[in-house]
mmCIF file with all atom_site columns, C-alpha atoms in Angstrom:
data_model
loop_
_atom_site.group_PDB
_atom_site.id
_atom_site.type_symbol
_atom_site.label_atom_id
_atom_site.label_alt_id
_atom_site.label_comp_id
_atom_site.label_asym_id
_atom_site.label_entity_id
_atom_site.label_seq_id
_atom_site.pdbx_PDB_ins_code
_atom_site.Cartn_x
_atom_site.Cartn_y
_atom_site.Cartn_z
_atom_site.occupancy
_atom_site.B_iso_or_equiv
_atom_site.pdbx_formal_charge
_atom_site.auth_seq_id
_atom_site.auth_comp_id
_atom_site.auth_asym_id
_atom_site.auth_atom_id
_atom_site.pdbx_PDB_model_num
ATOM 1   C CA . UNK A 1 1   ? 81.935  78.485  72.218  1.00 93.00 ? 556 UNK A CA 1
ATOM 2   C CA . UNK A 1 2   ? 80.972  81.980  73.478  1.00 97.00 ? 557 UNK A CA 1
ATOM 3   C CA . UNK A 1 3   ? 83.631  84.281  75.355  1.00 97.00 ? 558 UNK A CA 1
ATOM 4   C CA . UNK A 1 4   ? 81.684  83.656  78.543  1.00 97.00 ? 559 UNK A CA 1
ATOM 5   C CA . UNK A 1 5   ? 81.990  79.932  78.176  1.00 98.00 ? 560 UNK A CA 1
ATOM 6   C CA . UNK A 1 6   ? 85.571  80.036  77.427  1.00 98.00 ? 561 UNK A CA 1
ATOM 7   C CA . UNK A 1 7   ? 86.135  82.384  80.503  1.00 98.00 ? 562 UNK A CA 1
ATOM 8   C CA . UNK A 1 8   ? 84.223  79.700  82.692  1.00 98.00 ? 563 UNK A CA 1
ATOM 9   C CA . UNK A 1 9   ? 86.611  77.026  81.439  1.00 98.00 ? 564 UNK A CA 1
ATOM 10  C CA . UNK A 1 10  ? 89.725  79.058  81.894  1.00 98.00 ? 565 UNK A CA 1
ATOM 11  C CA . UNK A 1 11  ? 88.679  80.006  85.391  1.00 98.00 ? 566 UNK A CA 1
ATOM 12  C CA . UNK A 1 12  ? 88.082  76.445  86.529  1.00 98.00 ? 567 UNK A CA 1
ATOM 13  C CA . UNK A 1 13  ? 91.166  74.947  84.914  1.00 98.00 ? 568 UNK A CA 1
ATOM 14  C CA . UNK A 1 14  ? 93.548  77.578  86.227  1.00 98.00 ? 569 UNK A CA 1
ATOM 15  C CA . UNK A 1 15  ? 92.042  76.995  89.723  1.00 98.00 ? 570 UNK A CA 1
ATOM 16  C CA . UNK A 1 16  ? 92.979  73.575  89.543  1.00 98.00 ? 571 UNK A CA 1
ATOM 17  C CA . UNK A 1 17  ? 96.346  74.378  88.203  1.00 97.00 ? 572 UNK A CA 1
ATOM 18  C CA . UNK A 1 18  ? 97.255  77.106  90.669  1.00 98.00 ? 573 UNK A CA 1
ATOM 19  C CA . UNK A 1 19  ? 94.968  76.569  93.741  1.00 97.00 ? 574 UNK A CA 1
ATOM 20  C CA . UNK A 1 20  ? 97.128  78.813  95.989  1.00 95.00 ? 575 UNK A CA 1
ATOM 21  C CA . UNK A 1 21  ? 97.891  81.561  93.575  1.00 95.00 ? 576 UNK A CA 1
ATOM 22  C CA . UNK A 1 22  ? 98.154  85.015  95.449  1.00 95.00 ? 577 UNK A CA 1
ATOM 23  C CA . UNK A 1 23  ? 99.848  88.300  95.167  1.00 95.00 ? 578 UNK A CA 1
ATOM 24  C CA . UNK A 1 24  ? 103.560 87.967  94.462  1.00 94.00 ? 579 UNK A CA 1
ATOM 25  C CA . UNK A 1 25  ? 104.369 91.212  96.213  1.00 96.00 ? 580 UNK A CA 1
ATOM 26  C CA . UNK A 1 26  ? 105.043 90.767  100.050 1.00 95.00 ? 581 UNK A CA 1
ATOM 27  C CA . UNK A 1 27  ? 102.991 92.900  102.372 1.00 96.00 ? 582 UNK A CA 1
ATOM 28  C CA . UNK A 1 28  ? 101.435 92.836  105.680 1.00 96.00 ? 583 UNK A CA 1
ATOM 29  C CA . UNK A 1 29  ? 99.619  96.158  105.613 1.00 97.00 ? 584 UNK A CA 1
ATOM 30  C CA . UNK A 1 30  ? 97.676  97.952  102.982 1.00 97.00 ? 585 UNK A CA 1
ATOM 31  C CA . UNK A 1 31  ? 99.972  100.958 102.767 1.00 98.00 ? 586 UNK A CA 1
ATOM 32  C CA . UNK A 1 32  ? 103.014 98.575  102.057 1.00 98.00 ? 587 UNK A CA 1
ATOM 33  C CA . UNK A 1 33  ? 101.219 97.121  99.122  1.00 97.00 ? 588 UNK A CA 1
ATOM 34  C CA . UNK A 1 34  ? 100.599 100.637 97.813  1.00 97.00 ? 589 UNK A CA 1
ATOM 35  C CA . UNK A 1 35  ? 104.383 101.449 98.052  1.00 98.00 ? 590 UNK A CA 1
ATOM 36  C CA . UNK A 1 36  ? 105.339 97.948  96.462  1.00 97.00 ? 591 UNK A CA 1
ATOM 37  C CA . UNK A 1 37  ? 103.010 98.233  93.600  1.00 96.00 ? 592 UNK A CA 1
ATOM 38  C CA . UNK A 1 38  ? 104.409 101.638 92.656  1.00 97.00 ? 593 UNK A CA 1
ATOM 39  C CA . UNK A 1 39  ? 107.937 100.144 92.971  1.00 97.00 ? 594 UNK A CA 1
ATOM 40  C CA . UNK A 1 40  ? 107.037 97.279  90.819  1.00 96.00 ? 595 UNK A CA 1
ATOM 41  C CA . UNK A 1 41  ? 106.571 99.377  87.586  1.00 93.00 ? 596 UNK A CA 1
ATOM 42  C CA . UNK A 1 42  ? 109.237 98.142  85.194  1.00 92.00 ? 597 UNK A CA 1
ATOM 43  C CA . UNK A 1 43  ? 110.767 95.915  87.928  1.00 95.00 ? 598 UNK A CA 1
ATOM 44  C CA . UNK A 1 44  ? 110.349 92.437  89.060  1.00 94.00 ? 599 UNK A CA 1
ATOM 45  C CA . UNK A 1 45  ? 108.152 91.581  92.296  1.00 95.00 ? 600 UNK A CA 1
ATOM 46  C CA . UNK A 1 46  ? 111.275 89.511  93.473  1.00 96.00 ? 601 UNK A CA 1
ATOM 47  C CA . UNK A 1 47  ? 113.556 92.740  93.521  1.00 97.00 ? 602 UNK A CA 1
ATOM 48  C CA . UNK A 1 48  ? 110.803 94.715  95.015  1.00 98.00 ? 603 UNK A CA 1
ATOM 49  C CA . UNK A 1 49  ? 110.251 92.272  97.874  1.00 98.00 ? 604 UNK A CA 1
ATOM 50  C CA . UNK A 1 50  ? 113.993 92.598  98.545  1.00 98.00 ? 605 UNK A CA 1
ATOM 51  C CA . UNK A 1 51  ? 114.214 96.358  98.389  1.00 98.00 ? 606 UNK A CA 1
ATOM 52  C CA . UNK A 1 52  ? 111.325 97.190  100.584 1.00 98.00 ? 607 UNK A CA 1
ATOM 53  C CA . UNK A 1 53  ? 112.897 95.299  103.444 1.00 97.00 ? 608 UNK A CA 1
ATOM 54  C CA . UNK A 1 54  ? 115.356 98.083  103.882 1.00 97.00 ? 609 UNK A CA 1
ATOM 55  C CA . UNK A 1 55  ? 112.714 100.823 103.167 1.00 98.00 ? 610 UNK A CA 1
ATOM 56  C CA . UNK A 1 56  ? 110.304 99.429  106.075 1.00 97.00 ? 611 UNK A CA 1
ATOM 57  C CA . UNK A 1 57  ? 113.275 98.949  108.358 1.00 97.00 ? 612 UNK A CA 1
ATOM 58  C CA . UNK A 1 58  ? 114.109 102.509 108.142 1.00 97.00 ? 613 UNK A CA 1
ATOM 59  C CA . UNK A 1 59  ? 110.530 103.919 107.861 1.00 98.00 ? 614 UNK A CA 1
ATOM 60  C CA . UNK A 1 60  ? 108.180 101.443 109.713 1.00 98.00 ? 615 UNK A CA 1
ATOM 61  C CA . UNK A 1 61  ? 104.894 103.185 109.223 1.00 97.00 ? 616 UNK A CA 1
ATOM 62  C CA . UNK A 1 62  ? 103.036 105.799 107.120 1.00 98.00 ? 617 UNK A CA 1
ATOM 63  C CA . UNK A 1 63  ? 103.957 108.716 109.396 1.00 98.00 ? 618 UNK A CA 1
ATOM 64  C CA . UNK A 1 64  ? 107.636 107.846 109.173 1.00 98.00 ? 619 UNK A CA 1
ATOM 65  C CA . UNK A 1 65  ? 107.617 107.509 105.414 1.00 98.00 ? 620 UNK A CA 1
ATOM 66  C CA . UNK A 1 66  ? 105.625 110.682 104.952 1.00 98.00 ? 621 UNK A CA 1
ATOM 67  C CA . UNK A 1 67  ? 108.137 112.627 106.974 1.00 98.00 ? 622 UNK A CA 1
ATOM 68  C CA . UNK A 1 68  ? 111.220 111.191 105.087 1.00 98.00 ? 623 UNK A CA 1
ATOM 69  C CA . UNK A 1 69  ? 113.194 113.201 102.580 1.00 98.00 ? 624 UNK A CA 1
ATOM 70  C CA . UNK A 1 70  ? 112.512 112.185 99.144  1.00 98.00 ? 625 UNK A CA 1
ATOM 71  C CA . UNK A 1 71  ? 116.234 111.853 98.506  1.00 98.00 ? 626 UNK A CA 1
ATOM 72  C CA . UNK A 1 72  ? 116.525 109.345 101.229 1.00 98.00 ? 627 UNK A CA 1
ATOM 73  C CA . UNK A 1 73  ? 113.722 107.240 99.749  1.00 98.00 ? 628 UNK A CA 1
ATOM 74  C CA . UNK A 1 74  ? 115.172 107.486 96.368  1.00 98.00 ? 629 UNK A CA 1
ATOM 75  C CA . UNK A 1 75  ? 118.556 106.237 97.601  1.00 98.00 ? 630 UNK A CA 1
ATOM 76  C CA . UNK A 1 76  ? 116.770 103.038 98.971  1.00 98.00 ? 631 UNK A CA 1
ATOM 77  C CA . UNK A 1 77  ? 114.457 102.370 96.024  1.00 98.00 ? 632 UNK A CA 1
ATOM 78  C CA . UNK A 1 78  ? 116.836 103.136 93.276  1.00 97.00 ? 633 UNK A CA 1
ATOM 79  C CA . UNK A 1 79  ? 117.596 99.460  92.539  1.00 97.00 ? 634 UNK A CA 1
ATOM 80  C CA . UNK A 1 80  ? 113.915 99.137  91.377  1.00 97.00 ? 635 UNK A CA 1
ATOM 81  C CA . UNK A 1 81  ? 114.611 101.776 88.627  1.00 96.00 ? 636 UNK A CA 1
ATOM 82  C CA . UNK A 1 82  ? 112.965 105.097 88.077  1.00 96.00 ? 637 UNK A CA 1
ATOM 83  C CA . UNK A 1 83  ? 113.908 106.002 91.509  1.00 96.00 ? 638 UNK A CA 1
ATOM 84  C CA . UNK A 1 84  ? 113.451 109.632 91.394  1.00 96.00 ? 639 UNK A CA 1
ATOM 85  C CA . UNK A 1 85  ? 109.853 109.540 90.245  1.00 97.00 ? 640 UNK A CA 1
ATOM 86  C CA . UNK A 1 86  ? 108.912 106.535 92.356  1.00 98.00 ? 641 UNK A CA 1
ATOM 87  C CA . UNK A 1 87  ? 110.232 108.158 95.415  1.00 98.00 ? 642 UNK A CA 1
ATOM 88  C CA . UNK A 1 88  ? 108.408 111.264 94.800  1.00 98.00 ? 643 UNK A CA 1
ATOM 89  C CA . UNK A 1 89  ? 105.222 109.475 94.295  1.00 98.00 ? 644 UNK A CA 1
ATOM 90  C CA . UNK A 1 90  ? 105.699 107.293 97.342  1.00 98.00 ? 645 UNK A CA 1
ATOM 91  C CA . UNK A 1 91  ? 106.479 110.388 99.465  1.00 98.00 ? 646 UNK A CA 1
ATOM 92  C CA . UNK A 1 92  ? 103.349 112.356 98.186  1.00 98.00 ? 647 UNK A CA 1
ATOM 93  C CA . UNK A 1 93  ? 101.171 109.304 98.646  1.00 98.00 ? 648 UNK A CA 1
ATOM 94  C CA . UNK A 1 94  ? 102.050 108.792 102.175 1.00 98.00 ? 649 UNK A CA 1
ATOM 95  C CA . UNK A 1 95  ? 101.671 112.427 102.901 1.00 98.00 ? 650 UNK A CA 1
ATOM 96  C CA . UNK A 1 96  ? 98.177  112.234 101.528 1.00 98.00 ? 651 UNK A CA 1
ATOM 97  C CA . UNK A 1 97  ? 97.213  109.100 103.499 1.00 98.00 ? 652 UNK A CA 1
ATOM 98  C CA . UNK A 1 98  ? 98.554  110.898 106.682 1.00 98.00 ? 653 UNK A CA 1
ATOM 99  C CA . UNK A 1 99  ? 96.724  114.068 106.002 1.00 97.00 ? 654 UNK A CA 1
ATOM 100 C CA . UNK A 1 100 ? 93.404  113.035 104.570 1.00 97.00 ? 655 UNK A CA 1
ATOM 101 C CA . UNK A 1 101 ? 92.916  109.380 105.736 1.00 98.00 ? 656 UNK A CA 1
ATOM 102 C CA . UNK A 1 102 ? 94.433  108.973 109.151 1.00 97.00 ? 657 UNK A CA 1
ATOM 103 C CA . UNK A 1 103 ? 97.231  106.832 107.679 1.00 97.00 ? 658 UNK A CA 1
ATOM 104 C CA . UNK A 1 104 ? 94.891  104.400 106.184 1.00 97.00 ? 659 UNK A CA 1
ATOM 105 C CA . UNK A 1 105 ? 94.457  103.418 102.529 1.00 98.00 ? 660 UNK A CA 1
ATOM 106 C CA . UNK A 1 106 ? 91.083  104.409 101.170 1.00 97.00 ? 661 UNK A CA 1
ATOM 107 C CA . UNK A 1 107 ? 88.910  101.721 100.035 1.00 96.00 ? 662 UNK A CA 1
ATOM 108 C CA . UNK A 1 108 ? 87.241  103.662 97.282  1.00 97.00 ? 663 UNK A CA 1
ATOM 109 C CA . UNK A 1 109 ? 88.525  103.126 93.568  1.00 97.00 ? 664 UNK A CA 1
ATOM 110 C CA . UNK A 1 110 ? 88.286  106.769 92.820  1.00 97.00 ? 665 UNK A CA 1
ATOM 111 C CA . UNK A 1 111 ? 90.104  107.828 95.900  1.00 98.00 ? 666 UNK A CA 1
ATOM 112 C CA . UNK A 1 112 ? 92.900  105.268 95.072  1.00 98.00 ? 667 UNK A CA 1
ATOM 113 C CA . UNK A 1 113 ? 93.123  106.650 91.545  1.00 97.00 ? 668 UNK A CA 1
ATOM 114 C CA . UNK A 1 114 ? 93.627  110.152 92.880  1.00 97.00 ? 669 UNK A CA 1
ATOM 115 C CA . UNK A 1 115 ? 96.687  109.130 94.786  1.00 97.00 ? 670 UNK A CA 1
ATOM 116 C CA . UNK A 1 116 ? 100.083 109.982 93.058  1.00 97.00 ? 671 UNK A CA 1
ATOM 117 C CA . UNK A 1 117 ? 101.544 107.057 91.024  1.00 95.00 ? 672 UNK A CA 1
ATOM 118 C CA . UNK A 1 118 ? 98.358  105.008 91.390  1.00 97.00 ? 673 UNK A CA 1
ATOM 119 C CA . UNK A 1 119 ? 96.815  103.822 88.139  1.00 96.00 ? 674 UNK A CA 1
ATOM 120 C CA . UNK A 1 120 ? 93.914  101.397 87.383  1.00 96.00 ? 675 UNK A CA 1
ATOM 121 C CA . UNK A 1 121 ? 96.189  98.297  87.553  1.00 95.00 ? 676 UNK A CA 1
ATOM 122 C CA . UNK A 1 122 ? 97.361  99.449  91.070  1.00 96.00 ? 677 UNK A CA 1
ATOM 123 C CA . UNK A 1 123 ? 93.952  100.483 92.366  1.00 97.00 ? 678 UNK A CA 1
ATOM 124 C CA . UNK A 1 124 ? 92.438  97.132  91.281  1.00 97.00 ? 679 UNK A CA 1
ATOM 125 C CA . UNK A 1 125 ? 95.054  95.244  92.903  1.00 97.00 ? 680 UNK A CA 1
ATOM 126 C CA . UNK A 1 126 ? 94.500  97.033  96.177  1.00 97.00 ? 681 UNK A CA 1
ATOM 127 C CA . UNK A 1 127 ? 90.693  96.851  95.892  1.00 98.00 ? 682 UNK A CA 1
ATOM 128 C CA . UNK A 1 128 ? 90.952  93.095  95.252  1.00 97.00 ? 683 UNK A CA 1
ATOM 129 C CA . UNK A 1 129 ? 93.763  91.953  97.657  1.00 97.00 ? 684 UNK A CA 1
ATOM 130 C CA . UNK A 1 130 ? 93.301  94.240  100.509 1.00 97.00 ? 685 UNK A CA 1
ATOM 131 C CA . UNK A 1 131 ? 89.526  94.869  100.555 1.00 97.00 ? 686 UNK A CA 1
ATOM 132 C CA . UNK A 1 132 ? 88.255  91.750  98.981  1.00 96.00 ? 687 UNK A CA 1
ATOM 133 C CA . UNK A 1 133 ? 86.240  93.664  96.294  1.00 97.00 ? 688 UNK A CA 1
ATOM 134 C CA . UNK A 1 134 ? 85.712  92.723  92.694  1.00 97.00 ? 689 UNK A CA 1
ATOM 135 C CA . UNK A 1 135 ? 88.756  93.658  90.727  1.00 97.00 ? 690 UNK A CA 1
ATOM 136 C CA . UNK A 1 136 ? 90.565  92.878  87.480  1.00 98.00 ? 691 UNK A CA 1
ATOM 137 C CA . UNK A 1 137 ? 94.347  93.585  87.334  1.00 97.00 ? 692 UNK A CA 1
ATOM 138 C CA . UNK A 1 138 ? 95.359  94.055  83.702  1.00 97.00 ? 693 UNK A CA 1
ATOM 139 C CA . UNK A 1 139 ? 99.176  93.716  84.103  1.00 95.00 ? 694 UNK A CA 1
ATOM 140 C CA . UNK A 1 140 ? 101.240 92.451  81.215  1.00 95.00 ? 695 UNK A CA 1
ATOM 141 C CA . UNK A 1 141 ? 100.342 88.719  81.935  1.00 96.00 ? 696 UNK A CA 1
ATOM 142 C CA . UNK A 1 142 ? 96.670  89.306  81.885  1.00 98.00 ? 697 UNK A CA 1
ATOM 143 C CA . UNK A 1 143 ? 96.783  91.275  78.697  1.00 97.00 ? 698 UNK A CA 1
ATOM 144 C CA . UNK A 1 144 ? 98.985  88.645  76.902  1.00 97.00 ? 699 UNK A CA 1
ATOM 145 C CA . UNK A 1 145 ? 97.098  85.685  78.100  1.00 97.00 ? 700 UNK A CA 1
ATOM 146 C CA . UNK A 1 146 ? 93.608  87.162  77.561  1.00 97.00 ? 701 UNK A CA 1
ATOM 147 C CA . UNK A 1 147 ? 94.719  87.947  73.905  1.00 96.00 ? 702 UNK A CA 1
ATOM 148 C CA . UNK A 1 148 ? 96.307  84.527  73.403  1.00 96.00 ? 703 UNK A CA 1
ATOM 149 C CA . UNK A 1 149 ? 93.516  82.515  74.810  1.00 97.00 ? 704 UNK A CA 1
ATOM 150 C CA . UNK A 1 150 ? 90.708  84.429  72.971  1.00 97.00 ? 705 UNK A CA 1
ATOM 151 C CA . UNK A 1 151 ? 89.123  86.215  75.635  1.00 97.00 ? 706 UNK A CA 1
ATOM 152 C CA . UNK A 1 152 ? 89.751  89.397  73.956  1.00 97.00 ? 707 UNK A CA 1
ATOM 153 C CA . UNK A 1 153 ? 90.759  90.040  70.333  1.00 95.00 ? 708 UNK A CA 1
ATOM 154 C CA . UNK A 1 154 ? 93.742  92.041  69.636  1.00 94.00 ? 709 UNK A CA 1
ATOM 155 C CA . UNK A 1 155 ? 93.188  94.486  72.423  1.00 96.00 ? 710 UNK A CA 1
ATOM 156 C CA . UNK A 1 156 ? 96.388  95.630  74.114  1.00 96.00 ? 711 UNK A CA 1
ATOM 157 C CA . UNK A 1 157 ? 95.194  98.844  75.989  1.00 97.00 ? 712 UNK A CA 1
ATOM 158 C CA . UNK A 1 158 ? 94.884  97.886  79.648  1.00 97.00 ? 713 UNK A CA 1
ATOM 159 C CA . UNK A 1 159 ? 91.837  99.563  80.320  1.00 97.00 ? 714 UNK A CA 1
ATOM 160 C CA . UNK A 1 160 ? 90.089  98.227  77.300  1.00 98.00 ? 715 UNK A CA 1
ATOM 161 C CA . UNK A 1 161 ? 91.163  94.603  78.272  1.00 98.00 ? 716 UNK A CA 1
ATOM 162 C CA . UNK A 1 162 ? 89.837  95.436  81.734  1.00 98.00 ? 717 UNK A CA 1
ATOM 163 C CA . UNK A 1 163 ? 86.505  96.509  80.500  1.00 98.00 ? 718 UNK A CA 1
ATOM 164 C CA . UNK A 1 164 ? 86.122  93.671  78.052  1.00 98.00 ? 719 UNK A CA 1
ATOM 165 C CA . UNK A 1 165 ? 86.956  91.156  80.776  1.00 98.00 ? 720 UNK A CA 1
ATOM 166 C CA . UNK A 1 166 ? 84.324  92.571  83.251  1.00 97.00 ? 721 UNK A CA 1
ATOM 167 C CA . UNK A 1 167 ? 81.817  91.643  80.685  1.00 97.00 ? 722 UNK A CA 1
ATOM 168 C CA . UNK A 1 168 ? 82.705  87.910  80.645  1.00 98.00 ? 723 UNK A CA 1
ATOM 169 C CA . UNK A 1 169 ? 84.249  87.182  84.087  1.00 98.00 ? 724 UNK A CA 1
ATOM 170 C CA . UNK A 1 170 ? 82.117  86.919  87.221  1.00 97.00 ? 725 UNK A CA 1
ATOM 171 C CA . UNK A 1 171 ? 83.030  89.734  89.694  1.00 96.00 ? 726 UNK A CA 1
ATOM 172 C CA . UNK A 1 172 ? 84.054  87.376  92.490  1.00 96.00 ? 727 UNK A CA 1
ATOM 173 C CA . UNK A 1 173 ? 86.466  85.642  90.119  1.00 98.00 ? 728 UNK A CA 1
ATOM 174 C CA . UNK A 1 174 ? 88.397  88.544  88.582  1.00 97.00 ? 729 UNK A CA 1
ATOM 175 C CA . UNK A 1 175 ? 90.948  89.196  91.162  1.00 97.00 ? 730 UNK A CA 1
ATOM 176 C CA . UNK A 1 176 ? 92.004  85.517  91.694  1.00 97.00 ? 731 UNK A CA 1
ATOM 177 C CA . UNK A 1 177 ? 92.043  84.847  87.945  1.00 98.00 ? 732 UNK A CA 1
ATOM 178 C CA . UNK A 1 178 ? 94.456  87.583  87.380  1.00 98.00 ? 733 UNK A CA 1
ATOM 179 C CA . UNK A 1 179 ? 96.748  86.183  89.998  1.00 97.00 ? 734 UNK A CA 1
ATOM 180 C CA . UNK A 1 180 ? 96.606  82.899  88.264  1.00 98.00 ? 735 UNK A CA 1
ATOM 181 C CA . UNK A 1 181 ? 97.286  84.571  85.019  1.00 98.00 ? 736 UNK A CA 1
ATOM 182 C CA . UNK A 1 182 ? 100.590 85.686  86.445  1.00 96.00 ? 737 UNK A CA 1
ATOM 183 C CA . UNK A 1 183 ? 101.615 82.298  87.496  1.00 97.00 ? 738 UNK A CA 1
ATOM 184 C CA . UNK A 1 184 ? 100.578 80.823  84.199  1.00 98.00 ? 739 UNK A CA 1
ATOM 185 C CA . UNK A 1 185 ? 102.152 83.572  82.328  1.00 97.00 ? 740 UNK A CA 1
ATOM 186 C CA . UNK A 1 186 ? 105.534 83.014  84.112  1.00 95.00 ? 741 UNK A CA 1
ATOM 187 C CA . UNK A 1 187 ? 105.640 79.264  83.919  1.00 95.00 ? 742 UNK A CA 1
ATOM 188 C CA . UNK A 1 188 ? 103.760 78.126  80.759  1.00 97.00 ? 743 UNK A CA 1
ATOM 189 C CA . UNK A 1 189 ? 102.351 80.966  78.570  1.00 96.00 ? 744 UNK A CA 1
ATOM 190 C CA . UNK A 1 190 ? 105.571 82.946  78.605  1.00 96.00 ? 745 UNK A CA 1
ATOM 191 C CA . UNK A 1 191 ? 106.535 86.302  76.935  1.00 93.00 ? 746 UNK A CA 1
ATOM 192 C CA . UNK A 1 192 ? 110.220 85.945  76.184  1.00 88.00 ? 747 UNK A CA 1
ATOM 193 C CA . UNK A 1 193 ? 110.156 82.502  74.758  1.00 90.00 ? 748 UNK A CA 1
ATOM 194 C CA . UNK A 1 194 ? 107.659 80.344  72.754  1.00 91.00 ? 749 UNK A CA 1
ATOM 195 C CA . UNK A 1 195 ? 104.681 79.452  74.980  1.00 93.00 ? 750 UNK A CA 1
ATOM 196 C CA . UNK A 1 196 ? 104.982 75.862  76.332  1.00 95.00 ? 751 UNK A CA 1
ATOM 197 C CA . UNK A 1 197 ? 101.630 74.769  74.742  1.00 94.00 ? 752 UNK A CA 1
ATOM 198 C CA . UNK A 1 198 ? 102.436 71.057  75.076  1.00 94.00 ? 753 UNK A CA 1
ATOM 199 C CA . UNK A 1 199 ? 102.090 71.350  78.837  1.00 94.00 ? 754 UNK A CA 1
ATOM 200 C CA . UNK A 1 200 ? 99.304  73.833  79.030  1.00 96.00 ? 755 UNK A CA 1
ATOM 201 C CA . UNK A 1 201 ? 96.015  73.063  80.715  1.00 97.00 ? 756 UNK A CA 1
ATOM 202 C CA . UNK A 1 202 ? 94.137  75.388  78.253  1.00 97.00 ? 757 UNK A CA 1
ATOM 203 C CA . UNK A 1 203 ? 95.761  74.011  75.009  1.00 95.00 ? 758 UNK A CA 1
ATOM 204 C CA . UNK A 1 204 ? 92.558  72.605  73.748  1.00 95.00 ? 759 UNK A CA 1
ATOM 205 C CA . UNK A 1 205 ? 90.579  75.655  74.230  1.00 96.00 ? 760 UNK A CA 1
ATOM 206 C CA . UNK A 1 206 ? 93.192  78.273  73.512  1.00 96.00 ? 761 UNK A CA 1
ATOM 207 C CA . UNK A 1 207 ? 92.733  80.493  70.322  1.00 94.00 ? 762 UNK A CA 1
ATOM 208 C CA . UNK A 1 208 ? 96.851  80.938  70.453  1.00 83.00 ? 763 UNK A CA 1
ATOM 209 C CA . UNK A 1 209 ? 96.592  84.279  69.379  1.00 53.00 ? 764 UNK A CA 1
ATOM 210 C CA . UNK A 1 210 ? 99.888  86.149  69.420  1.00 46.00 ? 765 UNK A CA 1
ATOM 211 C CA . UNK A 1 211 ? 102.022 83.149  68.849  1.00 53.00 ? 766 UNK A CA 1
#
């Protein structure tokens, strides 16, 4: 079986298993996803979703957050960890959105990468979820599952995994597949315990690498 054929099977089976899989960060505007994805570094999405409620209650739009003191932002986001650096990046990012983009999040990948605290994973998430463009989000679940299943072979660098997956996954499927990897990685193909291969919909095609 080629990697392209394996990818096709993985896509279809995970669609059946998690038909409603979506981003697990709560947001209703693009700039809020930009903030949340920065806070999610080394923090659970569930905690981020709680913390941002207080942040948005005090700073309800880009202008308000751009004008906020970094120390005040840090005081709110501290529970997410790395509060100082995350607050600094969020403040700088909102200022750029206000001054260069009229308060809007740019829909250009390179422009997103140029924003403070935004890496390829974050930029891809925004491109896929907000703008509906082809995207592959190589978070820890994606990297772990892609290696275990056999879509990539012993590749742990996020960018290299992303580039390898672009070669075998149809562009229109990448973003949704990565969301399904998150669900499958949390529920079945877990990181902190042995994977639950006995109830995995991919058990018969999985290379079981990394186990």
